[in-house]
Steps between C-alpha positions, in 0.01 A plus 500: 500500500186530312683751273767256452258248397346756245863576368549124472197456273591799282851360465386141435272628223771700334733209506252269356434735215874519441528128502235449237690728287240769504755775569803626326771668712599826343809691586296739693347204719863397551623832625187536733591153652859580538413834691258314712772247584740772561251691740434175712873449510542838645203467728639154635836667570341793703196358647526123560797331708697565804605824396158642392459893574179642654255258354193569725383811332557360143333185570214684668453690162512204285238314720277795460567507103545146403451285812857386535554571904853355560829368347358142515194603275758684273739194480208283417407731208846505393544119501177470307613768223827269475282191423285669284813642293651173465184388352420794283810583366677197418607661152621819629855440632546865647173454711614172618851619593339775694278301651721218605730773650247632697426143625850416590559830683160442735632126559863585585380804709292276710759217519730754674249567802 
């Protein structure tokens, strides 16, 4: 969880800079953000939920590399990303659409369990 707190501080610092108008989103930043959201969406489909596939080995490696050792920690990271995007990308409809789609699929997936 210490790693998650470090991620939180970094995300909050980034959000604060964006909220202060210190950063302009370029087309490359938008594409990168959309790519990250697509990755998180596919990761969620494969490794999080009731139909997740062989997660033990994958989470062992994630824990070794970035300190995320299970699906709960990854879900926490994804939800923090959703909240950050809603704050930081208010002017980018493509990013907001992808973010809300990720959030919607997260909550509807867990509502069906």
